[in-house]
Amino acid sequence: MKISLIGSGNLATNIGVALFNSGNKVVQVYSNTLSHATSLADKIGANAVDDIYNVSDEADLYIVALKDDVLENIIPSLCKNKSDKFFFHTAGSMPMDIFKGYAEHYGVLYPMQTFSKQRIVDFKVIPCFIEASDELAKSILENICSDISDRINELSTERRKYLHLAAVFACNFANHCYEISSEILNENGIPFDVMLPLIDETAKKVHDVKPKDAQTGPAVRYDENVISRQMQLLDGNPFNQEIYELMSKAIHCTAINKNSDL
Amino acid sequence: MKISLIGSGNLATNIGVALFNSGNKVVQVYSNTLSHATSLADKIGANAVDDIYNVSDEADLYIVALKDDVLENIIPSLCKNKSDKFFFHTAGSMPMDIFKGYAEHYGVLYPMQTFSKQRIVDFKVIPCFIEASDELAKSILENICSDISDRINELSTERRKYLHLAAVFACNFANHCYEISSEILNENGIPFDVMLPLIDETAKKVHDVKPKDAQTGPAVRYDENVISRQMQLLDGNPFNQEIYELMSKAIHCTAINKNSDL
């Protein structure tokens, strides 16, 4: 099957390379910035296009990896004269039915990972969550998806929303904790790389132990002396101080609830 | 040199095993719960003791790995009649000088890692931060420390406080983000292990990219539609909702400041 890739960002780049490496034929890459489209298209033997009306109808299926707001606006133009083709978007928070009325066969392919153009990750181990409008779209989606990932799961629009929310906590918010950590170290002339073994072990630990059982530190012990001293260290940064206070309370409450479960 | 280990918890267990494996002689393990002391002592060929007044003076140096409040209270009894020995504590937030007046030679050995008794980690790669009261204590501490770790740094009490604070964000608060993620998944019948490749990649990414440059997701894009929809999904949990709102704002502010730096 011939594939057209709508988008050339972090996710599009990673999915494009995974499709190419698994022997699939990507015929065209669209981006509204031609240089971005070309950059990805050149990597995977495709043509580049920067006008949505020039997206060819020669492909059998269209994978749409765009920002949520762009995605919604582009669908009518994209699907025009191609309503018999297959359309799949990759957005965690967007319903499958945004294609409804514009295409007959459609669905969602949501890979649970954080992507950067500069880091091509191993797609095989990424859990991919799929949803399809009908049996035909589902079988097409399963075929393509099993070429690039060993971990395919079906998930409805309703539950995918929560999966995406969970990912925001596990990835974006955890990363912001790293960011605050690096700010504090930076202000005190300590290189961030001293924190890497700790960050790695914290991530590794939850492979074997539930996060609430893995918790350590002053908040879970509710060591009020340490907590109040650390709050004072953050006096110059009310934002980080507020995060510190809220997270410490949350950790303490989780520990209390856990103990009352026993 | 003969070592006595005061404490048998997560850190004491890991440091005890690392000392034993590097050929050091641990003669005694103290815990106020004898079974805890015995459990660690048996692993590393030491004797167990549960009365602080029975901690032998046959050791040359005493490594004190106890909770902060216990540490402060136990020092007078521990150091009694041993004031010519070497004493080192392992607490990030406690000043070195808590030994002052009780011992002549003392210091701090603070390993930057999260420890569990059940998980013996590779101590060699752990950055260890040391501080000593005098040159003699420093050389003793450096010797012991270089047996177990390849990454030794000197750090004052004042800066160690900030290092500890940075670790609370990078480890405890990141882990609480995992915990909230697992709660959301659990409520929606999705197993937590679908999140592990994402958690791993988020941790791995900051080895190469600064956390603020690694950030992805709705908050850094300031995608208000996704943010307000995700806030609604958290309606039943005001605590997690507050964390979501605060973290999203913080990520957005960091992104704005970063762009204004360019």
XYZ file of C-alpha atoms in Angstrom:
524
model
C 0.000 0.000 0.000
C 1.170 3.503 -0.754
C 1.261 5.855 2.222
C 1.106 9.630 2.377
C 2.421 11.342 5.479
C 0.669 14.578 6.427
C 3.088 16.381 8.743
C 6.852 16.462 9.151
C 7.275 17.145 12.874
C 8.637 15.004 15.693
C 6.066 12.230 15.489
C 5.775 12.294 11.663
C 9.544 11.977 11.361
C 9.714 8.987 13.687
C 6.727 7.212 12.150
C 7.992 7.965 8.621
C 11.392 6.462 9.338
C 9.789 3.414 11.012
C 7.534 2.855 7.967
C 10.462 3.254 5.578
C 12.674 0.887 7.600
C 9.934 -1.744 7.668
C 9.739 -1.703 3.850
C 6.599 0.385 3.476
C 6.324 2.863 0.622
C 5.791 6.480 1.679
C 5.053 8.383 -1.517
C 4.558 11.900 -0.250
C 5.267 14.101 2.783
C 3.223 17.243 3.379
C 4.194 20.233 5.487
C 3.167 23.873 5.056
C 6.898 24.623 5.268
C 8.464 23.062 2.166
C 11.951 22.723 3.669
C 10.504 20.661 6.543
C 8.621 18.404 4.146
C 11.730 17.996 1.974
C 13.962 17.218 4.932
C 11.812 14.230 5.937
C 10.859 13.206 2.374
C 14.544 12.942 1.410
C 15.180 10.559 4.315
C 12.450 8.139 3.294
C 12.389 8.325 -0.510
C 9.195 10.376 -0.787
C 8.149 13.549 -2.587
C 7.645 16.777 -0.657
C 4.598 19.028 -0.958
C 3.611 22.226 0.863
C 0.124 22.863 -0.520
C -2.609 20.713 0.964
C -4.521 20.884 -2.324
C -1.516 19.298 -4.052
C -1.473 16.247 -1.798
C -1.734 13.463 -4.355
C -4.606 10.964 -4.420
C -2.248 8.197 -5.538
C -1.730 7.000 -1.938
C -3.952 4.333 -0.414
C -3.718 5.668 3.085
C -2.963 8.974 4.738
C -1.345 9.236 8.157
C -2.014 12.667 9.634
C 0.479 13.751 12.313
C -0.226 17.431 12.938
C -0.887 19.691 15.908
C -4.457 19.275 17.188
C -5.770 22.635 15.979
C -4.153 22.289 12.525
C -5.473 18.737 12.247
C -9.078 19.833 12.688
C -8.819 22.626 10.140
C -7.027 20.673 7.446
C -9.282 17.603 7.245
C -11.902 19.025 4.826
C -9.247 20.098 2.279
C -7.189 16.928 2.743
C -10.043 14.472 2.304
C -11.585 16.272 -0.668
C -11.830 13.917 -3.699
C -10.215 11.165 -1.606
C -13.160 10.088 0.485
C -12.675 6.416 -0.513
C -9.120 6.374 0.921
C -8.025 5.478 4.459
C -7.240 8.277 6.931
C -5.587 7.833 10.303
C -4.576 10.550 12.755
C -2.073 10.208 15.593
C -3.392 12.641 18.215
C -4.045 11.369 21.733
C -6.675 13.934 22.639
C -8.578 14.150 19.354
C -11.642 11.963 18.741
C -11.604 9.500 15.858
C -14.798 11.051 14.527
C -13.219 14.300 13.395
C -12.973 12.467 10.028
C -16.717 11.736 10.016
C -18.455 13.191 6.979
C -15.142 13.692 5.182
C -13.985 10.083 4.752
C -15.552 6.614 4.773
C -12.719 4.668 6.393
C -10.705 6.230 9.139
C -9.154 5.750 12.515
C -6.430 6.615 14.983
C -2.883 5.342 15.499
C -1.632 6.758 18.808
C 1.926 5.782 19.759
C 2.688 6.167 23.458
C 6.034 7.926 23.290
C 7.668 11.365 23.295
C 9.319 12.111 19.973
C 12.007 14.472 18.720
C 13.157 14.766 15.120
C 16.751 14.458 16.296
C 16.159 11.211 18.192
C 14.927 8.297 16.129
C 13.541 5.872 18.706
C 12.958 2.116 18.392
C 9.325 2.011 17.299
C 9.047 -1.774 17.816
C 8.804 -1.422 21.616
C 6.357 1.494 21.583
C 2.805 0.600 22.653
C 0.514 1.737 19.829
C -3.174 2.361 20.481
C -5.519 1.985 17.548
C -9.157 2.747 16.846
C -10.972 2.304 13.535
C -14.309 3.351 12.046
C -15.024 -0.096 10.539
C -13.598 -3.581 10.092
C -11.862 -2.745 6.812
C -10.100 0.318 8.250
C -9.200 -1.757 11.317
C -7.520 -4.502 9.289
C -5.569 -1.947 7.224
C -4.497 -0.152 10.391
C -3.488 -3.383 12.129
C -1.384 -4.407 9.147
C 0.523 -1.139 8.947
C 0.877 -0.887 12.689
C 2.197 -4.428 13.138
C 4.951 -3.607 10.622
C 6.337 -0.939 12.912
C 5.366 -1.987 16.461
C 5.129 -5.239 18.424
C 2.687 -3.743 20.928
C -0.708 -2.968 19.411
C -3.786 -2.352 21.556
C -7.285 -1.234 20.686
C -8.508 1.806 22.606
C -11.614 3.969 22.269
C -11.566 7.757 21.873
C -12.989 8.105 25.382
C -10.264 6.044 27.074
C -7.483 7.426 24.826
C -8.146 10.871 26.348
C -7.203 9.497 29.742
C -4.178 7.701 28.332
C -2.983 11.018 26.906
C -3.604 12.742 30.244
C -1.608 10.028 32.030
C 1.230 10.583 29.547
C 1.288 14.320 30.273
C 1.966 13.526 33.927
C 4.494 10.724 33.296
C 6.424 12.624 30.632
C 5.846 16.396 30.485
C 5.397 16.985 34.218
C 8.203 14.593 35.189
C 10.409 16.435 32.697
C 9.482 19.756 34.289
C 10.607 18.337 37.639
C 13.959 17.623 35.943
C 13.934 21.213 34.669
C 13.427 22.720 38.139
C 16.144 20.410 39.445
C 18.534 21.632 36.757
C 17.706 25.288 37.573
C 18.513 24.755 41.252
C 21.791 23.006 40.425
C 22.706 25.664 37.871
C 22.169 28.472 40.401
C 24.561 26.669 42.732
C 27.271 25.831 40.206
C 26.607 22.080 40.247
C 26.471 20.321 36.837
C 23.141 18.661 35.979
C 24.801 15.369 35.045
C 25.265 14.474 38.740
C 21.490 13.992 38.723
C 21.388 11.480 35.836
C 22.001 8.231 37.766
C 19.191 9.266 40.140
C 16.835 10.111 37.268
C 17.635 6.796 35.560
C 17.118 4.744 38.719
C 13.833 6.548 39.510
C 12.560 5.600 36.044
C 13.942 2.052 36.227
C 12.462 1.401 39.669
C 8.839 1.679 38.493
C 9.414 -1.234 36.103
C 9.405 -3.480 39.185
C 7.690 -1.502 41.932
C 4.481 0.551 41.887
C 5.280 4.301 41.960
C 3.598 4.749 45.334
C 5.721 1.940 46.803
C 8.859 3.348 45.166
C 8.496 6.764 46.808
C 11.318 8.006 49.053
C 12.391 11.390 50.427
C 11.212 13.940 53.006
C 7.570 14.179 51.809
C 6.718 10.469 52.109
C 8.360 10.356 55.555
C 6.606 13.678 56.282
C 9.837 15.037 57.704
C 8.490 18.508 58.499
C 11.911 19.901 59.431
C 13.409 19.082 56.035
C 10.250 20.185 54.226
C 10.164 23.599 55.911
C 13.909 24.129 55.405
C 13.605 23.222 51.726
C 10.595 25.546 51.363
C 12.804 28.356 52.682
C 15.533 27.563 50.141
C 12.929 28.280 47.447
C 12.028 31.695 48.907
C 13.273 33.520 45.822
C 11.056 31.486 43.496
C 7.391 31.476 44.569
C 6.400 29.318 41.564
C 8.767 26.474 42.423
C 7.895 26.935 46.082
C 4.220 26.413 45.289
C 5.042 23.270 43.295
C 7.197 22.021 46.175
C 4.418 22.550 48.716
C 1.703 20.993 46.569
C 3.752 17.950 45.551
C 4.879 17.332 49.138
C 1.277 17.412 50.345
C 0.193 15.127 47.503
C 2.940 12.603 48.263
C 2.045 12.652 51.934
C -1.680 12.111 51.196
C -0.856 9.225 48.844
C 1.237 7.626 51.588
C -1.573 8.034 54.158
C -4.159 6.519 51.791
C -1.778 3.684 50.978
C -1.275 2.892 54.647
C -5.014 2.982 55.333
C -5.450 0.465 52.456
C -3.220 -2.043 54.253
C 40.272 0.199 58.569
C 37.391 -1.268 60.496
C 34.013 0.272 59.778
C 30.876 0.399 61.888
C 27.587 1.042 60.141
C 25.005 2.966 62.161
C 21.682 2.250 60.457
C 20.266 -0.639 58.442
C 17.818 1.085 56.108
C 17.814 1.609 52.351
C 20.999 3.663 52.158
C 22.841 1.753 54.914
C 22.099 -1.534 53.134
C 23.416 -0.298 49.797
C 26.514 1.338 51.251
C 27.164 -1.708 53.449
C 27.036 -4.086 50.499
C 29.252 -1.753 48.415
C 31.837 -1.590 51.225
C 31.762 -5.376 51.666
C 32.068 -6.008 47.907
C 35.050 -3.656 47.681
C 36.889 -5.650 50.372
C 36.283 -3.313 53.302
C 35.681 -4.739 56.752
C 32.381 -3.789 58.345
C 32.559 -5.025 61.922
C 29.188 -3.961 63.297
C 25.724 -2.884 62.154
C 23.487 -0.918 64.508
C 19.708 -0.594 64.297
C 17.233 -0.050 67.131
C 15.363 -3.033 65.653
C 17.649 -6.046 66.096
C 16.151 -8.069 63.233
C 16.937 -5.204 60.823
C 20.505 -4.965 62.064
C 20.925 -8.748 61.816
C 19.493 -8.905 58.325
C 22.129 -6.505 56.983
C 24.956 -7.714 59.262
C 24.497 -11.277 58.014
C 24.903 -10.122 54.404
C 28.215 -8.399 55.039
C 29.892 -10.494 57.714
C 29.288 -8.063 60.581
C 27.847 -8.281 64.093
C 24.422 -6.838 64.844
C 23.646 -4.553 67.765
C 20.433 -2.774 68.822
C 21.632 -0.697 71.779
C 23.519 2.454 70.845
C 25.528 2.170 74.084
C 26.744 -1.255 72.916
C 28.191 0.047 69.648
C 31.775 -1.106 69.934
C 34.748 1.280 69.934
C 36.833 -1.252 67.998
C 35.949 0.386 64.647
C 38.109 3.131 63.181
C 35.293 4.877 61.468
C 31.520 5.122 61.858
C 29.192 5.703 58.941
C 25.867 7.016 60.202
C 22.948 6.452 57.816
C 19.829 7.321 59.808
C 16.769 9.513 59.395
C 17.596 13.180 60.012
C 15.803 13.507 63.351
C 17.230 10.234 64.705
C 20.698 11.233 63.518
C 20.686 14.439 65.547
C 19.504 12.727 68.723
C 21.845 9.763 68.567
C 25.166 11.567 68.043
C 25.948 12.333 71.720
C 25.461 8.683 72.772
C 27.216 7.312 69.701
C 30.330 9.472 69.971
C 30.729 9.029 73.728
C 34.169 7.582 74.545
C 34.955 7.475 70.820
C 35.735 11.126 70.199
C 39.097 10.231 68.569
C 37.368 8.091 65.889
C 36.096 9.201 62.472
C 32.381 9.889 62.027
C 30.628 10.454 58.712
C 26.919 10.932 58.130
C 25.095 10.489 54.822
C 22.240 13.002 55.048
C 21.810 15.569 52.269
C 20.074 18.197 54.369
C 22.043 17.907 57.612
C 25.078 20.111 58.243
C 28.455 18.516 58.785
C 28.805 20.367 62.076
C 26.169 18.359 63.912
C 29.212 16.290 65.024
C 30.968 19.379 66.407
C 31.744 19.071 70.090
C 31.157 15.319 70.014
C 33.981 14.181 67.729
C 37.306 15.563 66.489
C 37.288 14.180 62.963
C 34.069 14.029 61.035
C 32.398 14.670 57.745
C 29.667 13.801 55.264
C 29.390 11.199 52.512
C 26.270 12.007 50.491
C 25.549 9.626 47.606
C 23.233 11.084 44.961
C 20.841 8.178 44.475
C 17.503 6.769 45.640
C 17.961 3.515 47.517
C 15.794 0.543 48.420
C 16.891 -2.426 50.473
C 15.490 -4.731 47.799
C 17.457 -3.112 44.955
C 21.224 -3.213 45.289
C 22.425 -0.569 42.841
C 25.842 -0.194 41.209
C 27.561 2.204 43.608
C 30.520 2.800 41.246
C 28.503 5.135 39.005
C 26.853 7.084 41.845
C 28.172 10.638 42.307
C 29.276 10.907 45.951
C 29.574 14.310 47.611
C 31.999 14.592 50.496
C 32.816 17.184 53.128
C 35.302 16.824 55.974
C 36.167 18.719 59.163
C 39.946 18.523 58.573
C 42.591 17.158 56.212
C 42.923 13.856 58.072
C 39.184 13.164 58.005
C 39.164 14.188 54.334
C 41.878 11.722 53.351
C 40.166 8.887 55.246
C 36.840 9.759 53.609
C 38.385 9.971 50.141
C 39.998 6.567 50.578
C 36.814 4.830 51.644
C 34.717 6.643 49.093
C 37.028 5.876 46.164
C 36.721 2.165 47.016
C 33.000 2.258 46.323
C 32.473 5.084 43.795
C 34.288 6.447 40.744
C 32.619 9.843 41.073
C 33.733 11.786 44.146
C 33.133 15.524 44.516
C 33.708 17.903 47.402
C 30.653 19.927 48.402
C 29.986 22.247 51.338
C 27.031 21.915 53.716
C 25.510 25.080 52.217
C 25.557 23.812 48.611
C 24.652 20.235 49.598
C 21.284 21.573 50.821
C 20.512 22.729 47.304
C 21.738 19.463 45.811
C 19.316 17.621 48.082
C 16.502 19.981 47.103
C 17.285 19.391 43.409
C 17.146 15.634 44.040
C 13.691 15.922 45.642
C 12.398 17.443 42.399
C 14.239 15.052 40.034
C 13.352 11.928 41.994
C 10.490 12.240 44.494
C 8.364 14.699 42.523
C 9.021 12.979 39.174
C 8.012 9.717 40.850
C 4.799 11.321 42.096
C 4.041 12.307 38.495
C 4.405 8.593 37.645
C 2.057 7.823 40.542
C -0.682 10.174 39.297
C -0.219 8.712 35.816
C -0.679 5.198 37.187
C -3.829 6.273 39.094
C -5.393 7.692 35.924
C -4.551 4.554 33.948
C -5.804 2.304 36.726
C -9.171 4.114 36.859
C -9.510 3.492 33.130
C -8.459 -0.151 33.070
C -5.177 0.492 31.242
C -2.074 -1.273 32.625
C 0.726 1.009 33.842
C 3.372 -0.820 31.820
C 2.230 0.892 28.602
C 3.785 4.026 30.132
C 7.258 2.523 30.721
C 8.830 3.173 27.285
C 7.705 6.808 27.609
C 9.089 7.115 31.143
C 12.392 5.564 30.037
C 12.744 7.814 27.001
C 11.886 10.934 29.044
C 14.705 10.045 31.457
C 17.125 9.092 28.665
C 16.480 12.269 26.683
C 17.908 14.578 29.365
C 21.267 12.817 29.053
C 21.658 14.608 25.707
C 19.245 17.534 25.784
C 18.563 20.112 28.502
C 15.192 19.422 30.196
C 13.723 22.706 28.960
C 14.700 21.828 25.377
C 13.368 18.282 25.782
C 9.883 19.455 26.791
C 6.910 18.358 24.628
C 3.141 18.173 25.106
C 0.184 20.563 25.367
C 1.662 22.891 28.048
C 4.844 23.832 26.159
C 2.805 24.436 22.988
C 0.255 26.208 25.200
C -2.529 24.326 23.481
C -5.364 25.824 25.547
C -7.999 23.500 24.070
C -6.171 20.359 25.177
C -5.243 21.909 28.532
C -8.840 22.872 29.368
C -10.191 19.496 28.226
C -7.595 17.686 30.343
C -8.423 19.919 33.333
C -12.043 18.781 32.977
C -11.007 15.115 32.948
C -9.535 15.729 36.405
C -12.766 17.232 37.793
C -13.189 14.415 40.309
C -9.729 14.977 41.782
C -9.103 18.612 42.805
C -5.606 17.775 44.068
C -4.381 16.359 40.767
C -6.237 19.138 38.964
C -4.305 21.743 40.955
C -1.018 19.991 40.128
C -2.012 19.868 36.447
C -2.800 23.589 36.353
C 0.322 24.650 38.223
C 2.678 22.434 36.211
C 1.150 23.542 32.909
C 1.605 27.204 33.844
C 5.175 26.539 34.995
C 6.059 24.741 31.752
C 4.560 27.554 29.725
C 6.480 30.228 31.688
C 9.729 28.287 31.253
C 9.100 28.140 27.506
C 8.413 31.888 27.343
C 11.567 32.722 29.310
C 13.575 30.361 27.133
C 12.327 32.046 23.960
C 13.059 35.499 25.348
C 16.634 34.297 26.055
C 17.168 33.561 22.359
